[in-house]
């Protein structure tokens, strides 16, 4: 049987009309590919639109302007085109991804003088748009963690103790129009699994390209305006002792005739508190992994992804 990416309306959980049904559907999806598309998430469209508008303007600026949002040695802010390789996180050499990005963690969002904002006066609009966006995603992640807790046989608020002072990363990625033939195997985003707990991805309206490996072939993730793609990261797979899955995915290049298209995506990588102790939540199986903190797990993963060539 081919596993698919289901589309799940989560509003019956939040409004209390049919929480068990939502929990059961999400548990199923997490056991299968660990990928799902959610509707009924309650995030107002204008918050998403403002984020898209602010980040489109940001990426359209000259590189010199964007580099004002970068400081050597500081994690976050602007990262130039093709300086990272998602594929490399799997351990082998892989070509750089055909994208540029911008990243902010919660401590950046809360600090107007963080290096990620560059010249605060001219970029205040960007900061405010991303602040609203960030906390909207935080709320979606909190709801998902409640659903996850119930699905894993815990109280609804179980994960709060692990996430209350999280410093999750919001990554915004711009995949520019293709200028030249890519290197062999070079993609907009190489095949990888996400590292953390759960990712909330918004890729509408410039959507096409995200694919998930179902064990046999690459499947396109359903593209539906106003929805989020949710996927589990490696930390959640480990935390559930492999009962749930973190699955390989990638962003493909546009077809030959569509090279002038660009693509924008927002990925909120929800990560538990740095000091959260991750030990198997599955009581029906012997633990397969050592206990680790969320912070240790993250650092090990991120180091592997840097392009060294
Ligand atoms: O841009 C996308 O649609 C997905 C990007 C992604 O998977 C990632 O950055 O982890
Ligand atoms: Fe990813």
PDB file of C-alpha atoms and ligand atoms in Angstrom:
ATOM      1  CA  UNK A   1       0.000   0.000   0.000  1.00  0.00           C
ATOM      2  CA  UNK A   2       1.299   3.428  -0.899  1.00  0.00           C
ATOM      3  CA  UNK A   3       1.357   5.827   2.006  1.00  0.00           C
ATOM      4  CA  UNK A   4      -0.121   9.251   1.305  1.00  0.00           C
ATOM      5  CA  UNK A   5      -0.062  12.715   2.831  1.00  0.00           C
ATOM      6  CA  UNK A   6      -3.540  13.233   4.291  1.00  0.00           C
ATOM      7  CA  UNK A   7      -5.387  16.565   4.520  1.00  0.00           C
ATOM      8  CA  UNK A   8      -6.787  16.954   8.051  1.00  0.00           C
ATOM      9  CA  UNK A   9      -9.135  19.598   9.440  1.00  0.00           C
ATOM     10  CA  UNK A  10      -7.970  20.206  13.009  1.00  0.00           C
ATOM     11  CA  UNK A  11     -10.833  22.528  14.028  1.00  0.00           C
ATOM     12  CA  UNK A  12     -12.918  19.724  15.622  1.00  0.00           C
ATOM     13  CA  UNK A  13     -10.061  19.357  18.105  1.00  0.00           C
ATOM     14  CA  UNK A  14      -9.750  23.041  18.964  1.00  0.00           C
ATOM     15  CA  UNK A  15     -13.497  23.689  19.140  1.00  0.00           C
ATOM     16  CA  UNK A  16     -14.085  20.469  21.062  1.00  0.00           C
ATOM     17  CA  UNK A  17     -16.722  19.043  18.691  1.00  0.00           C
ATOM     18  CA  UNK A  18     -14.800  15.858  17.785  1.00  0.00           C
ATOM     19  CA  UNK A  19     -11.323  15.899  19.336  1.00  0.00           C
ATOM     20  CA  UNK A  20     -10.874  12.103  19.329  1.00  0.00           C
ATOM     21  CA  UNK A  21     -11.406  11.874  15.589  1.00  0.00           C
ATOM     22  CA  UNK A  22      -8.706  14.480  14.924  1.00  0.00           C
ATOM     23  CA  UNK A  23      -6.299  12.790  17.350  1.00  0.00           C
ATOM     24  CA  UNK A  24      -6.834   9.423  15.640  1.00  0.00           C
ATOM     25  CA  UNK A  25      -6.260  10.848  12.149  1.00  0.00           C
ATOM     26  CA  UNK A  26      -3.112  12.648  13.216  1.00  0.00           C
ATOM     27  CA  UNK A  27      -1.771   9.610  15.043  1.00  0.00           C
ATOM     28  CA  UNK A  28      -2.273   7.609  11.826  1.00  0.00           C
ATOM     29  CA  UNK A  29      -0.441  10.216   9.727  1.00  0.00           C
ATOM     30  CA  UNK A  30       2.444  10.350  12.228  1.00  0.00           C
ATOM     31  CA  UNK A  31       2.811   6.559  12.169  1.00  0.00           C
ATOM     32  CA  UNK A  32       2.791   6.585   8.355  1.00  0.00           C
ATOM     33  CA  UNK A  33       4.896   9.290   6.699  1.00  0.00           C
ATOM     34  CA  UNK A  34       4.898  11.843   9.499  1.00  0.00           C
ATOM     35  CA  UNK A  35       3.565  14.306   6.911  1.00  0.00           C
ATOM     36  CA  UNK A  36       0.125  15.902   6.769  1.00  0.00           C
ATOM     37  CA  UNK A  37      -1.609  18.998   5.491  1.00  0.00           C
ATOM     38  CA  UNK A  38      -3.802  20.856   7.978  1.00  0.00           C
ATOM     39  CA  UNK A  39      -6.865  23.004   7.398  1.00  0.00           C
ATOM     40  CA  UNK A  40      -9.023  24.668  10.049  1.00  0.00           C
ATOM     41  CA  UNK A  41      -5.883  25.976  11.816  1.00  0.00           C
ATOM     42  CA  UNK A  42      -7.396  29.359  12.637  1.00  0.00           C
ATOM     43  CA  UNK A  43      -4.465  31.547  11.511  1.00  0.00           C
ATOM     44  CA  UNK A  44      -5.882  34.678   9.869  1.00  0.00           C
ATOM     45  CA  UNK A  45      -4.887  34.933   6.195  1.00  0.00           C
ATOM     46  CA  UNK A  46      -3.725  38.592   6.549  1.00  0.00           C
ATOM     47  CA  UNK A  47      -0.925  37.479   8.914  1.00  0.00           C
ATOM     48  CA  UNK A  48       0.297  35.060   6.249  1.00  0.00           C
ATOM     49  CA  UNK A  49      -0.098  37.632   3.465  1.00  0.00           C
ATOM     50  CA  UNK A  50       1.851  40.267   5.392  1.00  0.00           C
ATOM     51  CA  UNK A  51       4.661  37.789   5.989  1.00  0.00           C
ATOM     52  CA  UNK A  52       4.802  36.954   2.289  1.00  0.00           C
ATOM     53  CA  UNK A  53       4.754  40.625   1.326  1.00  0.00           C
ATOM     54  CA  UNK A  54       7.518  41.604   3.787  1.00  0.00           C
ATOM     55  CA  UNK A  55       9.759  38.696   2.843  1.00  0.00           C
ATOM     56  CA  UNK A  56       9.223  39.145  -0.915  1.00  0.00           C
ATOM     57  CA  UNK A  57      10.380  42.734  -0.523  1.00  0.00           C
ATOM     58  CA  UNK A  58      13.344  41.601   1.581  1.00  0.00           C
ATOM     59  CA  UNK A  59      14.597  39.054  -0.942  1.00  0.00           C
ATOM     60  CA  UNK A  60      14.103  41.476  -3.861  1.00  0.00           C
ATOM     61  CA  UNK A  61      16.702  43.869  -2.343  1.00  0.00           C
ATOM     62  CA  UNK A  62      20.340  43.867  -3.535  1.00  0.00           C
ATOM     63  CA  UNK A  63      22.649  41.344  -1.864  1.00  0.00           C
ATOM     64  CA  UNK A  64      24.562  44.135  -0.082  1.00  0.00           C
ATOM     65  CA  UNK A  65      21.368  45.263   1.609  1.00  0.00           C
ATOM     66  CA  UNK A  66      20.497  41.713   2.610  1.00  0.00           C
ATOM     67  CA  UNK A  67      23.977  41.174   4.000  1.00  0.00           C
ATOM     68  CA  UNK A  68      23.280  43.890   6.558  1.00  0.00           C
ATOM     69  CA  UNK A  69      21.170  41.164   8.156  1.00  0.00           C
ATOM     70  CA  UNK A  70      24.142  38.863   8.526  1.00  0.00           C
ATOM     71  CA  UNK A  71      26.854  38.894  11.147  1.00  0.00           C
ATOM     72  CA  UNK A  72      29.789  36.541  10.979  1.00  0.00           C
ATOM     73  CA  UNK A  73      29.549  33.892  13.686  1.00  0.00           C
ATOM     74  CA  UNK A  74      25.931  34.689  14.533  1.00  0.00           C
ATOM     75  CA  UNK A  75      23.326  31.992  13.880  1.00  0.00           C
ATOM     76  CA  UNK A  76      20.425  33.572  12.066  1.00  0.00           C
ATOM     77  CA  UNK A  77      19.618  36.453   9.758  1.00  0.00           C
ATOM     78  CA  UNK A  78      20.365  36.352   6.044  1.00  0.00           C
ATOM     79  CA  UNK A  79      22.073  33.417   4.372  1.00  0.00           C
ATOM     80  CA  UNK A  80      23.274  33.869   0.826  1.00  0.00           C
ATOM     81  CA  UNK A  81      22.212  31.867  -2.182  1.00  0.00           C
ATOM     82  CA  UNK A  82      23.648  28.340  -2.358  1.00  0.00           C
ATOM     83  CA  UNK A  83      25.697  28.359   0.839  1.00  0.00           C
ATOM     84  CA  UNK A  84      23.947  25.457   2.546  1.00  0.00           C
ATOM     85  CA  UNK A  85      23.199  21.875   1.584  1.00  0.00           C
ATOM     86  CA  UNK A  86      20.251  20.060   3.091  1.00  0.00           C
ATOM     87  CA  UNK A  87      21.342  16.864   1.345  1.00  0.00           C
ATOM     88  CA  UNK A  88      24.667  17.011   3.151  1.00  0.00           C
ATOM     89  CA  UNK A  89      22.935  16.589   6.504  1.00  0.00           C
ATOM     90  CA  UNK A  90      22.557  12.912   5.588  1.00  0.00           C
ATOM     91  CA  UNK A  91      26.316  12.543   5.910  1.00  0.00           C
ATOM     92  CA  UNK A  92      27.506  12.458   2.278  1.00  0.00           C
ATOM     93  CA  UNK A  93      28.773  15.266   0.041  1.00  0.00           C
ATOM     94  CA  UNK A  94      25.863  16.937  -1.750  1.00  0.00           C
ATOM     95  CA  UNK A  95      25.618  20.070  -3.917  1.00  0.00           C
ATOM     96  CA  UNK A  96      24.424  23.355  -2.392  1.00  0.00           C
ATOM     97  CA  UNK A  97      20.707  24.108  -2.351  1.00  0.00           C
ATOM     98  CA  UNK A  98      19.466  26.617  -4.941  1.00  0.00           C
ATOM     99  CA  UNK A  99      17.981  28.978  -2.379  1.00  0.00           C
ATOM    100  CA  UNK A 100      18.708  31.907  -0.088  1.00  0.00           C
ATOM    101  CA  UNK A 101      17.206  32.298   3.335  1.00  0.00           C
ATOM    102  CA  UNK A 102      16.451  34.320   6.388  1.00  0.00           C
ATOM    103  CA  UNK A 103      16.196  32.884   9.886  1.00  0.00           C
ATOM    104  CA  UNK A 104      15.078  34.216  13.237  1.00  0.00           C
ATOM    105  CA  UNK A 105      14.713  32.451  16.552  1.00  0.00           C
ATOM    106  CA  UNK A 106      12.411  33.535  19.335  1.00  0.00           C
ATOM    107  CA  UNK A 107      15.149  35.539  21.041  1.00  0.00           C
ATOM    108  CA  UNK A 108      15.682  37.467  17.789  1.00  0.00           C
ATOM    109  CA  UNK A 109      11.981  38.081  17.353  1.00  0.00           C
ATOM    110  CA  UNK A 110      11.831  39.508  20.881  1.00  0.00           C
ATOM    111  CA  UNK A 111      14.933  41.710  20.460  1.00  0.00           C
ATOM    112  CA  UNK A 112      14.788  44.673  18.063  1.00  0.00           C
ATOM    113  CA  UNK A 113      18.578  45.030  18.325  1.00  0.00           C
ATOM    114  CA  UNK A 114      19.337  41.461  17.213  1.00  0.00           C
ATOM    115  CA  UNK A 115      21.779  41.379  14.252  1.00  0.00           C
ATOM    116  CA  UNK A 116      19.144  39.641  12.135  1.00  0.00           C
ATOM    117  CA  UNK A 117      17.212  42.918  11.765  1.00  0.00           C
ATOM    118  CA  UNK A 118      20.011  45.028  10.324  1.00  0.00           C
ATOM    119  CA  UNK A 119      19.174  48.709  10.403  1.00  0.00           C
ATOM    120  CA  UNK A 120      16.164  48.685  12.713  1.00  0.00           C
ATOM    121  CA  UNK A 121      14.676  51.915  11.415  1.00  0.00           C
ATOM    122  CA  UNK A 122      14.340  50.791   7.810  1.00  0.00           C
ATOM    123  CA  UNK A 123      13.389  47.207   8.636  1.00  0.00           C
ATOM    124  CA  UNK A 124      10.883  47.727  11.421  1.00  0.00           C
ATOM    125  CA  UNK A 125       8.040  46.654   9.112  1.00  0.00           C
ATOM    126  CA  UNK A 126       9.831  43.395   8.403  1.00  0.00           C
ATOM    127  CA  UNK A 127      10.340  42.739  12.098  1.00  0.00           C
ATOM    128  CA  UNK A 128       6.731  43.449  12.978  1.00  0.00           C
ATOM    129  CA  UNK A 129       5.370  41.276  10.156  1.00  0.00           C
ATOM    130  CA  UNK A 130       7.602  38.382  11.171  1.00  0.00           C
ATOM    131  CA  UNK A 131       6.751  38.817  14.847  1.00  0.00           C
ATOM    132  CA  UNK A 132       3.059  38.308  14.100  1.00  0.00           C
ATOM    133  CA  UNK A 133       3.900  35.428  11.798  1.00  0.00           C
ATOM    134  CA  UNK A 134       6.184  33.804  14.385  1.00  0.00           C
ATOM    135  CA  UNK A 135       3.647  33.809  17.182  1.00  0.00           C
ATOM    136  CA  UNK A 136       0.878  32.605  14.886  1.00  0.00           C
ATOM    137  CA  UNK A 137       3.081  29.602  14.049  1.00  0.00           C
ATOM    138  CA  UNK A 138       3.903  29.160  17.714  1.00  0.00           C
ATOM    139  CA  UNK A 139       0.186  28.838  18.415  1.00  0.00           C
ATOM    140  CA  UNK A 140      -0.257  26.248  15.648  1.00  0.00           C
ATOM    141  CA  UNK A 141       2.689  24.262  17.014  1.00  0.00           C
ATOM    142  CA  UNK A 142       1.232  24.428  20.532  1.00  0.00           C
ATOM    143  CA  UNK A 143      -2.065  23.028  19.246  1.00  0.00           C
ATOM    144  CA  UNK A 144      -0.240  20.251  17.412  1.00  0.00           C
ATOM    145  CA  UNK A 145       1.734  19.395  20.544  1.00  0.00           C
ATOM    146  CA  UNK A 146      -1.570  19.111  22.437  1.00  0.00           C
ATOM    147  CA  UNK A 147      -2.922  16.741  19.797  1.00  0.00           C
ATOM    148  CA  UNK A 148       0.353  14.784  19.899  1.00  0.00           C
ATOM    149  CA  UNK A 149       0.172  14.508  23.697  1.00  0.00           C
ATOM    150  CA  UNK A 150      -3.300  12.988  23.586  1.00  0.00           C
ATOM    151  CA  UNK A 151      -2.306  10.694  20.692  1.00  0.00           C
ATOM    152  CA  UNK A 152       0.620   9.446  22.808  1.00  0.00           C
ATOM    153  CA  UNK A 153      -1.639   8.734  25.769  1.00  0.00           C
ATOM    154  CA  UNK A 154      -0.657  11.782  27.830  1.00  0.00           C
ATOM    155  CA  UNK A 155      -2.562  14.734  29.242  1.00  0.00           C
ATOM    156  CA  UNK A 156      -3.247  17.477  26.744  1.00  0.00           C
ATOM    157  CA  UNK A 157      -0.710  19.869  28.338  1.00  0.00           C
ATOM    158  CA  UNK A 158       2.018  17.227  28.699  1.00  0.00           C
ATOM    159  CA  UNK A 159       4.523  18.812  26.298  1.00  0.00           C
ATOM    160  CA  UNK A 160       4.345  22.270  27.870  1.00  0.00           C
ATOM    161  CA  UNK A 161       7.021  21.371  30.415  1.00  0.00           C
ATOM    162  CA  UNK A 162       9.378  20.609  27.511  1.00  0.00           C
ATOM    163  CA  UNK A 163       8.571  23.608  25.319  1.00  0.00           C
ATOM    164  CA  UNK A 164       7.696  26.579  27.531  1.00  0.00           C
ATOM    165  CA  UNK A 165      11.010  28.384  26.927  1.00  0.00           C
ATOM    166  CA  UNK A 166      11.743  27.122  23.427  1.00  0.00           C
ATOM    167  CA  UNK A 167      13.838  29.124  20.987  1.00  0.00           C
ATOM    168  CA  UNK A 168      12.441  27.672  17.770  1.00  0.00           C
ATOM    169  CA  UNK A 169      13.783  28.812  14.434  1.00  0.00           C
ATOM    170  CA  UNK A 170      11.657  30.421  11.743  1.00  0.00           C
ATOM    171  CA  UNK A 171      13.327  29.905   8.362  1.00  0.00           C
ATOM    172  CA  UNK A 172      12.107  31.766   5.297  1.00  0.00           C
ATOM    173  CA  UNK A 173      13.439  30.466   2.001  1.00  0.00           C
ATOM    174  CA  UNK A 174      13.515  32.076  -1.413  1.00  0.00           C
ATOM    175  CA  UNK A 175      14.151  29.893  -4.423  1.00  0.00           C
ATOM    176  CA  UNK A 176      14.962  32.326  -7.228  1.00  0.00           C
ATOM    177  CA  UNK A 177      14.225  31.750 -10.917  1.00  0.00           C
ATOM    178  CA  UNK A 178      16.702  29.254 -12.350  1.00  0.00           C
ATOM    179  CA  UNK A 179      19.564  31.004 -14.186  1.00  0.00           C
ATOM    180  CA  UNK A 180      21.688  28.132 -15.363  1.00  0.00           C
ATOM    181  CA  UNK A 181      21.735  24.362 -15.607  1.00  0.00           C
ATOM    182  CA  UNK A 182      22.089  22.946 -12.089  1.00  0.00           C
ATOM    183  CA  UNK A 183      24.987  20.649 -11.204  1.00  0.00           C
ATOM    184  CA  UNK A 184      24.225  16.932 -11.370  1.00  0.00           C
ATOM    185  CA  UNK A 185      21.906  16.167  -8.475  1.00  0.00           C
ATOM    186  CA  UNK A 186      21.576  19.820  -7.481  1.00  0.00           C
ATOM    187  CA  UNK A 187      18.100  20.765  -6.286  1.00  0.00           C
ATOM    188  CA  UNK A 188      16.307  23.755  -4.841  1.00  0.00           C
ATOM    189  CA  UNK A 189      16.354  21.781  -1.609  1.00  0.00           C
ATOM    190  CA  UNK A 190      18.229  18.481  -1.347  1.00  0.00           C
ATOM    191  CA  UNK A 191      16.677  15.387   0.204  1.00  0.00           C
ATOM    192  CA  UNK A 192      16.777  15.544   3.998  1.00  0.00           C
ATOM    193  CA  UNK A 193      14.785  14.959   7.128  1.00  0.00           C
ATOM    194  CA  UNK A 194      14.030  17.820   9.513  1.00  0.00           C
ATOM    195  CA  UNK A 195      15.887  17.806  12.799  1.00  0.00           C
ATOM    196  CA  UNK A 196      13.526  19.030  15.425  1.00  0.00           C
ATOM    197  CA  UNK A 197      10.114  18.303  16.876  1.00  0.00           C
ATOM    198  CA  UNK A 198       7.573  19.404  14.314  1.00  0.00           C
ATOM    199  CA  UNK A 199       7.743  21.727  11.298  1.00  0.00           C
ATOM    200  CA  UNK A 200       4.893  24.022  10.260  1.00  0.00           C
ATOM    201  CA  UNK A 201       5.437  24.967   6.614  1.00  0.00           C
ATOM    202  CA  UNK A 202       3.610  27.595   4.609  1.00  0.00           C
ATOM    203  CA  UNK A 203       4.422  27.518   0.931  1.00  0.00           C
ATOM    204  CA  UNK A 204       1.357  28.954  -0.748  1.00  0.00           C
ATOM    205  CA  UNK A 205       0.956  30.638  -3.129  1.00  0.00           C
ATOM    206  CA  UNK A 206       4.238  29.799  -4.828  1.00  0.00           C
ATOM    207  CA  UNK A 207       3.978  26.204  -3.919  1.00  0.00           C
ATOM    208  CA  UNK A 208       4.989  23.469  -6.348  1.00  0.00           C
ATOM    209  CA  UNK A 209       8.023  21.365  -5.701  1.00  0.00           C
ATOM    210  CA  UNK A 210       7.843  19.819  -2.240  1.00  0.00           C
ATOM    211  CA  UNK A 211       8.052  16.046  -2.430  1.00  0.00           C
ATOM    212  CA  UNK A 212       8.117  13.310   0.181  1.00  0.00           C
ATOM    213  CA  UNK A 213       9.693   9.865  -0.098  1.00  0.00           C
ATOM    214  CA  UNK A 214       7.039   7.217   0.544  1.00  0.00           C
ATOM    215  CA  UNK A 215       9.534   4.351   0.596  1.00  0.00           C
ATOM    216  CA  UNK A 216       9.142   3.662  -3.108  1.00  0.00           C
ATOM    217  CA  UNK A 217       8.913   6.957  -4.916  1.00  0.00           C
ATOM    218  CA  UNK A 218       8.789  10.739  -4.541  1.00  0.00           C
ATOM    219  CA  UNK A 219       5.258  11.942  -3.948  1.00  0.00           C
ATOM    220  CA  UNK A 220       4.240  15.563  -4.445  1.00  0.00           C
ATOM    221  CA  UNK A 221       2.783  17.064  -1.260  1.00  0.00           C
ATOM    222  CA  UNK A 222      -0.775  18.315  -1.898  1.00  0.00           C
ATOM    223  CA  UNK A 223      -0.818  22.017  -2.673  1.00  0.00           C
ATOM    224  CA  UNK A 224      -3.850  23.742  -1.171  1.00  0.00           C
ATOM    225  CA  UNK A 225      -4.014  27.505  -0.607  1.00  0.00           C
ATOM    226  CA  UNK A 226      -4.196  28.669   3.000  1.00  0.00           C
ATOM    227  CA  UNK A 227      -3.073  25.355   4.513  1.00  0.00           C
ATOM    228  CA  UNK A 228       0.096  24.301   6.298  1.00  0.00           C
ATOM    229  CA  UNK A 229       2.221  21.269   5.625  1.00  0.00           C
ATOM    230  CA  UNK A 230       3.144  19.619   8.905  1.00  0.00           C
ATOM    231  CA  UNK A 231       5.992  17.175   9.232  1.00  0.00           C
ATOM    232  CA  UNK A 232       7.706  15.505  12.125  1.00  0.00           C
ATOM    233  CA  UNK A 233      11.434  15.943  12.658  1.00  0.00           C
ATOM    234  CA  UNK A 234      14.093  13.478  13.791  1.00  0.00           C
ATOM    235  CA  UNK A 235      13.751  14.531  17.402  1.00  0.00           C
ATOM    236  CA  UNK A 236      10.084  13.518  17.474  1.00  0.00           C
ATOM    237  CA  UNK A 237      10.826  10.193  15.812  1.00  0.00           C
ATOM    238  CA  UNK A 238      13.486   9.520  18.445  1.00  0.00           C
ATOM    239  CA  UNK A 239      11.231  10.719  21.271  1.00  0.00           C
ATOM    240  CA  UNK A 240       8.525   8.241  20.214  1.00  0.00           C
ATOM    241  CA  UNK A 241      11.112   5.453  19.904  1.00  0.00           C
ATOM    242  CA  UNK A 242      10.443   5.285  16.132  1.00  0.00           C
ATOM    243  CA  UNK A 243       6.693   4.753  16.551  1.00  0.00           C
ATOM    244  CA  UNK A 244       6.238   8.002  14.577  1.00  0.00           C
ATOM    245  CA  UNK A 245       8.276   8.930  11.540  1.00  0.00           C
ATOM    246  CA  UNK A 246      10.473  11.716  10.293  1.00  0.00           C
ATOM    247  CA  UNK A 247      10.512  11.253   6.533  1.00  0.00           C
ATOM    248  CA  UNK A 248      12.851  12.247   3.742  1.00  0.00           C
ATOM    249  CA  UNK A 249      11.655  15.190   1.634  1.00  0.00           C
ATOM    250  CA  UNK A 250      13.076  17.578  -0.958  1.00  0.00           C
ATOM    251  CA  UNK A 251      12.266  20.598  -3.100  1.00  0.00           C
ATOM    252  CA  UNK A 252      12.558  19.821  -6.809  1.00  0.00           C
ATOM    253  CA  UNK A 253      13.622  22.223  -9.545  1.00  0.00           C
ATOM    254  CA  UNK A 254      10.953  23.704 -11.800  1.00  0.00           C
ATOM    255  CA  UNK A 255      10.401  22.002 -15.163  1.00  0.00           C
ATOM    256  CA  UNK A 256      12.484  23.229 -18.108  1.00  0.00           C
ATOM    257  CA  UNK A 257       9.798  25.586 -19.401  1.00  0.00           C
ATOM    258  CA  UNK A 258       9.139  27.139 -15.995  1.00  0.00           C
ATOM    259  CA  UNK A 259      12.580  28.340 -14.963  1.00  0.00           C
ATOM    260  CA  UNK A 260      11.366  31.909 -14.486  1.00  0.00           C
ATOM    261  CA  UNK A 261       9.186  30.934 -11.538  1.00  0.00           C
ATOM    262  CA  UNK A 262      10.384  31.657  -8.040  1.00  0.00           C
ATOM    263  CA  UNK A 263       9.223  30.107  -4.830  1.00  0.00           C
ATOM    264  CA  UNK A 264       8.917  31.327  -1.265  1.00  0.00           C
ATOM    265  CA  UNK A 265       8.391  29.178   1.793  1.00  0.00           C
ATOM    266  CA  UNK A 266       8.185  29.723   5.539  1.00  0.00           C
ATOM    267  CA  UNK A 267       9.241  26.889   7.810  1.00  0.00           C
ATOM    268  CA  UNK A 268       8.666  27.142  11.546  1.00  0.00           C
ATOM    269  CA  UNK A 269      10.907  24.473  13.052  1.00  0.00           C
ATOM    270  CA  UNK A 270       9.435  23.876  16.467  1.00  0.00           C
ATOM    271  CA  UNK A 271      12.102  22.658  18.864  1.00  0.00           C
ATOM    272  CA  UNK A 272      11.709  21.866  22.581  1.00  0.00           C
ATOM    273  CA  UNK A 273      13.646  23.817  25.233  1.00  0.00           C
ATOM    274  CA  UNK A 274      17.396  23.382  24.885  1.00  0.00           C
ATOM    275  CA  UNK A 275      17.590  21.513  28.198  1.00  0.00           C
ATOM    276  CA  UNK A 276      14.506  19.324  27.604  1.00  0.00           C
ATOM    277  CA  UNK A 277      15.478  15.717  28.256  1.00  0.00           C
ATOM    278  CA  UNK A 278      14.373  13.486  25.392  1.00  0.00           C
ATOM    279  CA  UNK A 279      13.719   9.929  26.575  1.00  0.00           C
ATOM    280  CA  UNK A 280      11.394   7.412  24.939  1.00  0.00           C
ATOM    281  CA  UNK A 281       7.690   8.169  25.385  1.00  0.00           C
ATOM    282  CA  UNK A 282       6.691   4.715  24.197  1.00  0.00           C
ATOM    283  CA  UNK A 283       6.060   2.394  27.077  1.00  0.00           C
ATOM    284  CA  UNK A 284       5.366  -0.656  24.902  1.00  0.00           C
ATOM    285  CA  UNK A 285       8.895  -1.011  23.496  1.00  0.00           C
ATOM    286  CA  UNK A 286      12.444  -1.087  24.853  1.00  0.00           C
ATOM    287  CA  UNK A 287      14.188   2.277  24.319  1.00  0.00           C
ATOM    288  CA  UNK A 288      16.349   2.239  21.170  1.00  0.00           C
ATOM    289  CA  UNK A 289      18.184   5.474  21.869  1.00  0.00           C
ATOM    290  CA  UNK A 290      20.276   7.071  24.574  1.00  0.00           C
ATOM    291  CA  UNK A 291      18.663   9.910  26.447  1.00  0.00           C
ATOM    292  CA  UNK A 292      19.767  13.256  24.983  1.00  0.00           C
ATOM    293  CA  UNK A 293      18.856  16.900  25.471  1.00  0.00           C
ATOM    294  CA  UNK A 294      17.029  18.747  22.739  1.00  0.00           C
ATOM    295  CA  UNK A 295      19.985  21.165  22.478  1.00  0.00           C
ATOM    296  CA  UNK A 296      22.619  18.441  22.040  1.00  0.00           C
ATOM    297  CA  UNK A 297      20.521  16.771  19.364  1.00  0.00           C
ATOM    298  CA  UNK A 298      20.087  20.012  17.443  1.00  0.00           C
ATOM    299  CA  UNK A 299      23.753  21.042  17.449  1.00  0.00           C
ATOM    300  CA  UNK A 300      24.848  17.661  16.116  1.00  0.00           C
ATOM    301  CA  UNK A 301      22.404  17.912  13.218  1.00  0.00           C
ATOM    302  CA  UNK A 302      23.074  21.511  12.225  1.00  0.00           C
ATOM    303  CA  UNK A 303      26.856  21.080  12.118  1.00  0.00           C
ATOM    304  CA  UNK A 304      26.513  18.331   9.526  1.00  0.00           C
ATOM    305  CA  UNK A 305      24.657  20.619   7.103  1.00  0.00           C
ATOM    306  CA  UNK A 306      27.292  23.292   6.434  1.00  0.00           C
ATOM    307  CA  UNK A 307      28.855  23.354   2.977  1.00  0.00           C
ATOM    308  CA  UNK A 308      32.558  22.856   3.569  1.00  0.00           C
ATOM    309  CA  UNK A 309      33.947  22.954   0.012  1.00  0.00           C
TER     310      UNK A 309
HETATM  311  O1  LIG B   1      10.725  25.070   1.122  1.00  0.00           O
HETATM  312  C1  LIG B   1      10.096  24.046   1.380  1.00  0.00           C
HETATM  313  O2  LIG B   1       8.986  23.822   0.902  1.00  0.00           O
HETATM  314  C2  LIG B   1      10.652  23.003   2.300  1.00  0.00           C
HETATM  315  C3  LIG B   1      11.999  23.325   2.830  1.00  0.00           C
HETATM  316  C4  LIG B   1      12.470  22.288   3.781  1.00  0.00           C
HETATM  317  O3  LIG B   1      12.065  21.157   3.756  1.00  0.00           O
HETATM  318  C5  LIG B   1      13.432  22.665   4.844  1.00  0.00           C
HETATM  319  O4  LIG B   1      14.024  23.753   4.770  1.00  0.00           O
HETATM  320  O5  LIG B   1      13.598  21.881   5.787  1.00  0.00           O
HETATM  321 FE1  LIG B   2      12.638  20.111   5.522  1.00  0.00          FE
END
